[in-house]
XYZ file of C-alpha atoms in Angstrom:
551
model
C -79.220 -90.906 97.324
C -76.634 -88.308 96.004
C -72.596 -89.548 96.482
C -71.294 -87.593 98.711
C -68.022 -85.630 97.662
C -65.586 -84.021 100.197
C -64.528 -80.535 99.453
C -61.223 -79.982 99.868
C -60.300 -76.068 99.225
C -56.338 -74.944 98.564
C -54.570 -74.052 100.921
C -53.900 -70.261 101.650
C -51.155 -67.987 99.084
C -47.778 -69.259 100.751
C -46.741 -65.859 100.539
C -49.659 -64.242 101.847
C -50.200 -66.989 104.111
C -47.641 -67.461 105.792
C -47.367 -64.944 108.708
C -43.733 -65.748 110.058
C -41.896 -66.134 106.660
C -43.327 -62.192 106.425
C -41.977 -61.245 109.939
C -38.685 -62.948 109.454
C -38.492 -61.292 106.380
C -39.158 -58.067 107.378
C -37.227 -58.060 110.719
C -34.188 -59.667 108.436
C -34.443 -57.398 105.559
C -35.680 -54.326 106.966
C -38.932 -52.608 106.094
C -36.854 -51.615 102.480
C -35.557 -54.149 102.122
C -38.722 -57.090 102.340
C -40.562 -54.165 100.305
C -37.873 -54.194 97.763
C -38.350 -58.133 97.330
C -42.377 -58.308 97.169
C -43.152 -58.620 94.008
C -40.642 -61.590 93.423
C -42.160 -63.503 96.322
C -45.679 -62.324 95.233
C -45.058 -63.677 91.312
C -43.576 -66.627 92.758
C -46.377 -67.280 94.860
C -49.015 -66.712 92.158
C -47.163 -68.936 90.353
C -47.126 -71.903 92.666
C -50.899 -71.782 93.274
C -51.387 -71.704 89.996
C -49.057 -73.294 86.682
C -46.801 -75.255 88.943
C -49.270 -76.957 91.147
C -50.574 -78.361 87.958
C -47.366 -78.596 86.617
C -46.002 -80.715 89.600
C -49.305 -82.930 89.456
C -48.224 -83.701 85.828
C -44.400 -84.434 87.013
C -45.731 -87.124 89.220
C -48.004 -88.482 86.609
C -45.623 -89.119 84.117
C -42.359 -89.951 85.891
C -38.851 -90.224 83.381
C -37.674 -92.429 81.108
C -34.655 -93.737 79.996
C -33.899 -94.248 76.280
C -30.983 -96.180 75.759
C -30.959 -96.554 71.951
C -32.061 -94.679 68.789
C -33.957 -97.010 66.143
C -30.591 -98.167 64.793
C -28.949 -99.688 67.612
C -27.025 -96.425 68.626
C -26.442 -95.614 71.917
C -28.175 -92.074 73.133
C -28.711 -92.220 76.916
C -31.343 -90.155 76.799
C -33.966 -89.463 79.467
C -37.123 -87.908 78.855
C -39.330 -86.206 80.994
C -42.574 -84.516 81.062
C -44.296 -81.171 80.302
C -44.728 -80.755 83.736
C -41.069 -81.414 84.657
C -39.969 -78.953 81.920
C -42.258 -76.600 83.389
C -40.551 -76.280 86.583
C -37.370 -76.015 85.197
C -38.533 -72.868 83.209
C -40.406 -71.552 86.183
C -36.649 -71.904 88.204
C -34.845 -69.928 85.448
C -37.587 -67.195 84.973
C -37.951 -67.036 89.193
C -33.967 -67.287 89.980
C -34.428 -69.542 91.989
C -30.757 -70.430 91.657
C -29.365 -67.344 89.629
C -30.786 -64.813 92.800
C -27.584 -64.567 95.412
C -25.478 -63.971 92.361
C -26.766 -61.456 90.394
C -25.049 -57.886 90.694
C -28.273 -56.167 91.168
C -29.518 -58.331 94.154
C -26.391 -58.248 95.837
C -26.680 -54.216 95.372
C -30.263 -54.496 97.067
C -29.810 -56.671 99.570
C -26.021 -57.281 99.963
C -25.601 -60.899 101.877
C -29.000 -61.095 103.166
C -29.644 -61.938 98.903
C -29.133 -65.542 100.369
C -32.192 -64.835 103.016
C -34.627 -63.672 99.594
C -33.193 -67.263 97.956
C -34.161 -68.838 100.721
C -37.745 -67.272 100.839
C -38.488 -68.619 97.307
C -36.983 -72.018 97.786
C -39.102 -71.895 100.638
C -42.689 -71.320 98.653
C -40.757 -72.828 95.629
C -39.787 -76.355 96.937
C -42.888 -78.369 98.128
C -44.551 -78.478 94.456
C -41.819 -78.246 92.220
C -41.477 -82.106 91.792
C -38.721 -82.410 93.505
C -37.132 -79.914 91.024
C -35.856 -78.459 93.826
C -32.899 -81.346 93.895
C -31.158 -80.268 90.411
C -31.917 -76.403 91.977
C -29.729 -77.119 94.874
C -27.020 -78.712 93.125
C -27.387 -76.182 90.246
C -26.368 -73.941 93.033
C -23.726 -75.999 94.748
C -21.873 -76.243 91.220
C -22.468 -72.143 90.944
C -20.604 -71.268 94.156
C -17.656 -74.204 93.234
C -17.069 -72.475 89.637
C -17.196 -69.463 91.865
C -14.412 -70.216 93.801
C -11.123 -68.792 93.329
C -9.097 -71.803 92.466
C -11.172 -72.450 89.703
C -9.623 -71.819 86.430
C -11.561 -68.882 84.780
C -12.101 -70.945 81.111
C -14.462 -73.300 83.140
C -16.037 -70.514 85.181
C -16.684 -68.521 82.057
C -18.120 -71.281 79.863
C -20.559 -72.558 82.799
C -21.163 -70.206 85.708
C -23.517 -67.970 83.400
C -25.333 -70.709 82.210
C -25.854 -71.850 85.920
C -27.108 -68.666 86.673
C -29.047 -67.434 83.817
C -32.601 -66.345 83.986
C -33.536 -67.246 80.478
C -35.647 -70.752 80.342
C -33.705 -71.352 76.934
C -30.191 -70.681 78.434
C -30.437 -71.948 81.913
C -28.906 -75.605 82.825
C -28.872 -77.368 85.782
C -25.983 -79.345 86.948
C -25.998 -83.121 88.731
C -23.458 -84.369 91.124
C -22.211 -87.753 90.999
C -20.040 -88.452 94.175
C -21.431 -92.182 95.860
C -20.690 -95.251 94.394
C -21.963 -98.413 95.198
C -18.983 -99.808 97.323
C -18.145 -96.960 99.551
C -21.735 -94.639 99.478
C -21.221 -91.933 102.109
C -17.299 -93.436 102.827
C -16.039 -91.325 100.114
C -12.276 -92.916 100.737
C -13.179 -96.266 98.756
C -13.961 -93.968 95.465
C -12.969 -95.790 92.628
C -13.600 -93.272 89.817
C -9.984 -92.862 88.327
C -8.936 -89.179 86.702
C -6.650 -89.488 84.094
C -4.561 -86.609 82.102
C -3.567 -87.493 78.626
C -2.661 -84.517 75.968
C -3.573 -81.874 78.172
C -7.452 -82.950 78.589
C -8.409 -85.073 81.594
C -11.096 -88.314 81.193
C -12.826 -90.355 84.007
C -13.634 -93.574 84.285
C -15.639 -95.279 86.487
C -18.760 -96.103 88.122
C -21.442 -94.002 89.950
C -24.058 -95.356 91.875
C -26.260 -92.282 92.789
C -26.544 -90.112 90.183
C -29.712 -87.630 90.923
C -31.014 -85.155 88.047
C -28.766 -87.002 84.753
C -31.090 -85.312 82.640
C -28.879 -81.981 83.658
C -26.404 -80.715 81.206
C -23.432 -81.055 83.721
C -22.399 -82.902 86.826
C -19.699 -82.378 88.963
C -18.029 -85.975 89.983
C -15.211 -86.539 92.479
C -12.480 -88.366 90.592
C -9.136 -90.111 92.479
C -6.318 -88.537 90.310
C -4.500 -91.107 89.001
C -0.890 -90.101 90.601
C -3.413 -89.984 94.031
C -2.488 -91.793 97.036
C -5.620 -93.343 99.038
C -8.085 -91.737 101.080
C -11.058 -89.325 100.799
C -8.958 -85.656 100.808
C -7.011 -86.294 97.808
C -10.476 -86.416 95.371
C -11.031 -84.171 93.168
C -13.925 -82.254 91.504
C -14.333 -82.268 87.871
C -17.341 -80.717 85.929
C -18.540 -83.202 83.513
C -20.521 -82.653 80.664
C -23.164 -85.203 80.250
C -24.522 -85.548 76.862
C -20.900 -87.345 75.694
C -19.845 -90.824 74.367
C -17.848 -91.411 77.172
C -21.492 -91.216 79.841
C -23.409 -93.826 80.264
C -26.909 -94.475 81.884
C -27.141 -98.034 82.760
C -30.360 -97.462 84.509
C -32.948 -95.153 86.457
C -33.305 -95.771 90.080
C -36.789 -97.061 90.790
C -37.455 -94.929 94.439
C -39.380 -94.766 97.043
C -40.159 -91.329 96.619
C -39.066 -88.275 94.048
C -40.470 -89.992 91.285
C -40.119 -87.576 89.004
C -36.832 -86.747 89.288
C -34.522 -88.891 87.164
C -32.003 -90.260 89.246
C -29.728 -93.430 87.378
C -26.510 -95.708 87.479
C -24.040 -94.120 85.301
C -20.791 -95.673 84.010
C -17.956 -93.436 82.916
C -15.520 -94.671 80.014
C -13.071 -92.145 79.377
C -15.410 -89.212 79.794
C -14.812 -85.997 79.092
C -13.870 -83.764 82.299
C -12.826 -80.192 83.357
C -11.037 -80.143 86.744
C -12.524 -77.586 88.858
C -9.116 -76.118 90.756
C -5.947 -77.883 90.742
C -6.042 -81.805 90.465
C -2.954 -82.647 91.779
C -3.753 -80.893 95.212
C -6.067 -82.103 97.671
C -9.651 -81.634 96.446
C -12.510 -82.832 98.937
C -12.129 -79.195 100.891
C -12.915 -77.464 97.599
C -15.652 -79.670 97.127
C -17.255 -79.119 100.420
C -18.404 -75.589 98.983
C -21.060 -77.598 96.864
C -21.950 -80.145 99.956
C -22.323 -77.309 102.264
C -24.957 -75.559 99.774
C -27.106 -78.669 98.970
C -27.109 -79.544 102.835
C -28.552 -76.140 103.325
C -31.074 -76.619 100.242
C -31.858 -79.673 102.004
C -32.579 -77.999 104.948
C -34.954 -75.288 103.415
C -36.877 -78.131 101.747
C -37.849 -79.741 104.798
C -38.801 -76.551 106.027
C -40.934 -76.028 103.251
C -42.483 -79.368 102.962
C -43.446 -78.947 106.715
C -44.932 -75.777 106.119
C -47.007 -76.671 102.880
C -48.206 -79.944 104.693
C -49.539 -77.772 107.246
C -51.481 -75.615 104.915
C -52.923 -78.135 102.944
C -54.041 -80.079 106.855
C -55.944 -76.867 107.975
C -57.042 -76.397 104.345
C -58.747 -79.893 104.909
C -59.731 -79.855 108.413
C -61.949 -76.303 107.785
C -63.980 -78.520 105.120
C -64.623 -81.837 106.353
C -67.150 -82.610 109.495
C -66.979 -85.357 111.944
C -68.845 -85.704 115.040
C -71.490 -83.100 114.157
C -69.248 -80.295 113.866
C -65.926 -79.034 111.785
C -62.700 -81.037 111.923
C -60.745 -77.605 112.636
C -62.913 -77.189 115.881
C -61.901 -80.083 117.471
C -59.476 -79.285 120.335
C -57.721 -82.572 119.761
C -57.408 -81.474 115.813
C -55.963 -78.513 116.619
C -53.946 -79.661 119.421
C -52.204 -81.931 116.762
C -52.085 -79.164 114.039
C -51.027 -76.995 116.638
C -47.839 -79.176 117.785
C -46.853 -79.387 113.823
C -46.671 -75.678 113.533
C -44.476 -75.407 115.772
C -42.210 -78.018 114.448
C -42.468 -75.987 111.116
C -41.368 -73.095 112.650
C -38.382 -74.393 114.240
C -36.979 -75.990 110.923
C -37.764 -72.560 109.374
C -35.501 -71.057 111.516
C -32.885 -73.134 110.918
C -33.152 -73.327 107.450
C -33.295 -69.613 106.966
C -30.826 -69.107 109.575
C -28.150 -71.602 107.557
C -29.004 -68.983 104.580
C -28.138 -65.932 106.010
C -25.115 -67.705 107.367
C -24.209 -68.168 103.504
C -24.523 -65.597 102.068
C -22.592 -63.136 105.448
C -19.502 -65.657 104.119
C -20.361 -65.739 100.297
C -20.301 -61.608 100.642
C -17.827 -59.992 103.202
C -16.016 -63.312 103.711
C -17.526 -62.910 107.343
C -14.485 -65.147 109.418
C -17.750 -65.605 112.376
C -20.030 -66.860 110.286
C -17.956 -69.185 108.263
C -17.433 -70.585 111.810
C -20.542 -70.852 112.759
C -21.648 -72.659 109.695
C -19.244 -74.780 109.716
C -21.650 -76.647 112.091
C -25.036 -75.302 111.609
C -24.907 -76.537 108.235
C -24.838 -80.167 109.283
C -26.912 -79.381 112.083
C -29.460 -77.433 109.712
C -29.698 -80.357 107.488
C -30.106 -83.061 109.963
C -32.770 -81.980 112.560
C -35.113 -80.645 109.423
C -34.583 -83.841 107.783
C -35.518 -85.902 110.960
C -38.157 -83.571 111.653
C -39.804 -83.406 107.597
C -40.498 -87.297 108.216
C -42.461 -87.437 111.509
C -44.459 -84.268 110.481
C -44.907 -85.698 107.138
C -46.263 -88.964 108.588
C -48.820 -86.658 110.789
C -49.931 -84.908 107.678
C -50.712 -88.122 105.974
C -52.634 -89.161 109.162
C -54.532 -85.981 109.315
C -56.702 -86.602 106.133
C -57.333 -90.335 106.926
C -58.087 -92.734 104.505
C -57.965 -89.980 102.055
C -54.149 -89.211 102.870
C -53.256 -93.117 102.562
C -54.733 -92.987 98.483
C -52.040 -91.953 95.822
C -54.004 -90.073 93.526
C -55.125 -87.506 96.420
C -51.588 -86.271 95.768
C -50.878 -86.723 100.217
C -48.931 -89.860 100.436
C -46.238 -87.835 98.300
C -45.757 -85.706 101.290
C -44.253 -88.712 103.528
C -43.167 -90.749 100.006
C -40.899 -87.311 99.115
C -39.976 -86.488 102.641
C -37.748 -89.625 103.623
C -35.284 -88.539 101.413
C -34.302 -85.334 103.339
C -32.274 -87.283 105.883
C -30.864 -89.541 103.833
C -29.798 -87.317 100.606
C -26.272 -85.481 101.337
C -25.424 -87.260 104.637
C -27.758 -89.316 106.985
C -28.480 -88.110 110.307
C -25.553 -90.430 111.540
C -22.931 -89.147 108.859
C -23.281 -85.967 109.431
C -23.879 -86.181 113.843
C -19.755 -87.753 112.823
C -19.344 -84.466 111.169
C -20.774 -82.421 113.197
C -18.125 -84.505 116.151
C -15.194 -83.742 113.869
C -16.311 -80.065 113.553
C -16.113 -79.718 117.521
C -12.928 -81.166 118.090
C -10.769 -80.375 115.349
C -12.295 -76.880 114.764
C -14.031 -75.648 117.881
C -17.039 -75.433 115.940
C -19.393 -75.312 118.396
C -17.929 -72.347 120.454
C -19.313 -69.714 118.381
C -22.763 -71.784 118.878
C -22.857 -71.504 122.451
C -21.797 -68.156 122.401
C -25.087 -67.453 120.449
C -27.252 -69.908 122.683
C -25.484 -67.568 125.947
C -26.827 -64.364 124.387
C -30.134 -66.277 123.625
C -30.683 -66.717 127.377
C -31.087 -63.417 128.420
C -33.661 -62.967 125.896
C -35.453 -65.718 126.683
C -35.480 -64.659 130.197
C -37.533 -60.850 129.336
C -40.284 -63.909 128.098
C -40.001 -66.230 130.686
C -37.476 -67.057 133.034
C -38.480 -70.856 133.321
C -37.680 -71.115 130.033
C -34.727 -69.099 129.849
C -33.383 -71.655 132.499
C -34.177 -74.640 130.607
C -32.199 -73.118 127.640
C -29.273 -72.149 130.164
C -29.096 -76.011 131.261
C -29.097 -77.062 127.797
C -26.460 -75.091 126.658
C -24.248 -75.882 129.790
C -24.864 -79.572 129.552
C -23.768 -78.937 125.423
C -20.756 -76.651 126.507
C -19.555 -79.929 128.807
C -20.283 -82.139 126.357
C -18.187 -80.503 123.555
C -15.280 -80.245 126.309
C -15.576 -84.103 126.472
C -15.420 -84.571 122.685
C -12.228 -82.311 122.374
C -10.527 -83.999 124.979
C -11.255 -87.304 123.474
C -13.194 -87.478 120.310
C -12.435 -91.064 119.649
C -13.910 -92.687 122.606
C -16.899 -94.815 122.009
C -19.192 -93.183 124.727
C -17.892 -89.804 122.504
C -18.863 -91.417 118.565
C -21.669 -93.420 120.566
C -23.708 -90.222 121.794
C -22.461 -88.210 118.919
C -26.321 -88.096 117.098
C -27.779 -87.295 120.856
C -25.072 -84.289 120.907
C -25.736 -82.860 117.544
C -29.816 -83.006 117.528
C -29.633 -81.875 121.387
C -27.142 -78.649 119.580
C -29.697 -78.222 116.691
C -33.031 -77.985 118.826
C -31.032 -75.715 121.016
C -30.366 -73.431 118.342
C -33.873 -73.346 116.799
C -35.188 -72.225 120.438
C -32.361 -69.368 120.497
C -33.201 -68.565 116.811
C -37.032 -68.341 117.708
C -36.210 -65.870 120.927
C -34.403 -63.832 118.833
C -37.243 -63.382 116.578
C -39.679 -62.884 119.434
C -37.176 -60.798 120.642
C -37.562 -58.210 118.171
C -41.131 -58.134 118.472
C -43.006 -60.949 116.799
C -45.797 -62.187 118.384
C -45.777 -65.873 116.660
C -42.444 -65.879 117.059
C -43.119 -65.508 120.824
C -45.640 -68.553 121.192
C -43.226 -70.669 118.854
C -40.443 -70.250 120.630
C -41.546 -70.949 124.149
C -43.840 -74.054 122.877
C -40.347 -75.267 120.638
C -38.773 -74.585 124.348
C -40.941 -76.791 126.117
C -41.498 -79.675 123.624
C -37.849 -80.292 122.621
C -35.733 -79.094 125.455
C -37.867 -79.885 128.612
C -40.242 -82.621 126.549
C -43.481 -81.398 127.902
C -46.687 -81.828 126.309
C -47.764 -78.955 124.555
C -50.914 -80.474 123.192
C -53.170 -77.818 125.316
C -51.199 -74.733 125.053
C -51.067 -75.813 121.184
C -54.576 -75.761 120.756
C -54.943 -72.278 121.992
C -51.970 -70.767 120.031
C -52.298 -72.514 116.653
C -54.154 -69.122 115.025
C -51.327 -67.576 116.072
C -48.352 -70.232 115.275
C -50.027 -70.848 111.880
């Protein structure tokens, strides 16, 4: 008797196949404008079926290394990594994945909305890149701090092209080393002393979480050493990491991102170029890194949901059980059906975070600086929270097959549980997103947009358009409490209940809007997210009839 062997055919183009990246795009872009970016998204997407899905497998296979010492006894710090790993990096450079939002000809095509086209290749980039996506966002982050105007141009000159260079052979990538093991997300107990002596500054210290140390620079938050205490007088320096003065005392052994090499590294004296003006206040200027990797973060859920679901209905169209195909089954389907529409929610957030960016990054737009002020946090959270459960599902949906390692599945949930954990877990930044509502008023320009929401929602259905109104009026009262009181402990208590309630809210007025302007998935998306995460019906039924059209 013959073994048998399951088929299990890849999953559709994640360009081609993926119906409401294409509408967002071209409602977002314009019919020009989506036309004009085509044959990035189609190269990228040719290349992700293809040399990086192999590349990726070979990332996983052969995780880093650390190499301490050379054959004499001297001390290199040197991490090696594989072909595969190497291979993404190239494909990053040659794709800008990073360089895109900053190069003069993109932002002459597509003005601010060059941040939406970034986030459409992050979006088919991310989910097999080996987690190269990590040293991509904070590649990024370290871009748009050199880019800031308090940056002194020597730094900006000698890095910034490098950053964004499309040339595999000139492109770096930049770490950023800001927890350390006493304080973690409590960036007030930083330890990490800045020192000026003969017109050069050096830091010394230790760093507990240092992700991507195989990257030419970092950028570290240093205390100044005429600093008082507290978190707002740090400061960001650039650091560049192949010195004496940087050492790897270990890599972290993870649960999941195994091949990105994250260590321990101890600073003794290092080497550091302070990015604006030490002796002022520096955690603001940093935030213009945090708030890019959050909304990196953010996209990578979104795109790890999506890809999960591909490779699911990939599967479930092969295998039989009960006498008939998996995909059939109404429960199958049902299930499938529910995940799409959680991957279409995060999408929207994700790629509404981006175009959020780049309206501030180009025009300096005063509302949308305000508005992501908040989504960002909000962004990153709810995707993060959401990449786990639906990662879990996806692992579940192949069976035993999704519970062995070398199928390549249990990476999905393995890789996922870093996304709420990685710039700010979901209680961090629920704090932040309390401190952006009562000492900024960051939520009014929120509601605002879940008020004009409504009366969309209502040419769709008016149930539904209700069940938005009495969300946004119960978040409305809620932020009224927290500005009247944010210390209270009912106010911190509730605060994660607030800020997930805010970001579900948002994804169901992001999802009208689409549907709004005429997009049928967009449609059954947004009145299934509706349902499932602001009334908490059971969608299982209607799910099963609309998954052709959510997915």
């Amino acid at each position: 008797m013959d073994r048998f062997v399951q088929p299990v055919p890849p999953p559709d183009d994640p360009y081609t196949g993926d119906p409401l990246l294409r509408s967002w795009l071209e409602r977002t872009l314009g019919a020009t404008g989506h036309a004009a970016a085509k044959s990035r998204l189609t190269a990228l997407a040719a290349d992700v079926s293809g040399p990086l899905r192999a590349a990726h497998a070979d990332a996983e296979a052969h995780p880093p290394t650390l190499v301490q010492f050379d054959p004499w006894g001297a001390r290199v710090d040197r991490v090696d990594t594989s072909a595969g790993w190497q291979a993404q990096r190239a494909a990053a450079a040659r794709h800008a994945v990073v360089a895109l939002p900053y190069l003069p000809e993109a932002r002459g095509a597509w003005g601010a909305a060059a941040r939406t086209v970034q986030h459409a290749l992050l979006h088919m980039y991310g989910p097999e890149s080996a987690t190269f996506s990590c040293p991509v966002a904070m590649a990024d982050g370290a871009a748009a701090l050199l880019s800031h105007p308090d940056v002194d141009r020597p730094a900006r000159d000698e890095w910034l092209p490098r950053l964004i260079s499309t040339d595999p052979d000139v492109a770096v990538t930049s770490g950023q080393w800001m927890t350390e093991s006493a304080g973690g997300s409590d960036l007030s107990r930083s330890s990490t002393v800045a020192t000026e002596r003969d017109g050069e500054w050096r830091l010394s210290g230790e760093k507990w979480f240092c992700s991507a140390v195989d990257s030419a620079i970092a950028v570290a938050l240093a205390r100044p050493a005429d600093a008082g205490p507290g978190s707002r007088v740090l400061a960001p320096f650039l650091v560049p990491r192949y010195q004496e003065g940087v050492r790897v005392h270990r890599l972290k052994d993870k649960l999941g991102t195994r091949a990105l090499p994250t260590a321990e590294v101890g600073l003794r004296d290092a080497y550091a170029i302070p990015l604006g003006d030490p002796h002022e206040p520096g955690l603001v200027r940093a935030m213009t890194l945090v708030v890019v990797t959050r909304v990196h973060n953010a996209a990578a859920a979104a795109g790890g949901m999506r890809r999960g679901l591909a490779y699911a209905r990939a599967f479930a169209s092969a295998r039989r059980v009960a006498g008939g195909v998996l995909a059939d089954s109404p429960l199958h389907r049902a299930t499938l059906g529910t995940l799409a529409v959680d991957a279409a929610g995060a999408f929207a957030l994700a790629a509404h975070a981006f175009a959020l960016l780049g309206r501030v990054e180009v025009g300096a737009d005063p509302d949308a600086a305000a508005e992501l002020r908040i989504v960002a946090p909000l962004a990153k959270l709810a995707t993060g929270r959401l990449a786990v459960s639906s990662a879990s599902e996806y692992v579940e949906a192949f069976g035993g097959a999704g519970y062995v390692e070398d199928t390549g599945v249990p990476r999905l949930l393995r890789d996922a549980q870093v996304l709420p954990i990685w710039e700010g877990t979901t209680n961090v930044l629920s704090l932040d997103v309390l401190r952006a509502t009562a000492r900024e008023d960051a939520a009014k320009p929120l509601l605002s947009r879940l008020d004009a929401a409504v009366d969309v929602a209502r040419g769709f259905s008016p149930s539904l358009a209700d069940a938005l109104a009495v969300t946004t009026a119960a978040l409305r009262e809620q932020a009224a409490e927290i500005v009247a009181d944010p210390g209270a402990a009912g106010v911190v208590a509730g605060a994660r209940g607030f800020a997930l309630r805010m970001a579900y809210a948002l994804a169901a007025a992001l999802l009208f809007e689409h549907a709004g302007w005429g997009d049928e998935q967009g449609e059954a998306a947004a009145r299934l997210w509706t349902r499932r995460w602001l009334r908490r019906d059971d969608i299982a039924v209607d799910a099963h009839h609309e998954l052709d059209s959510l997915a």
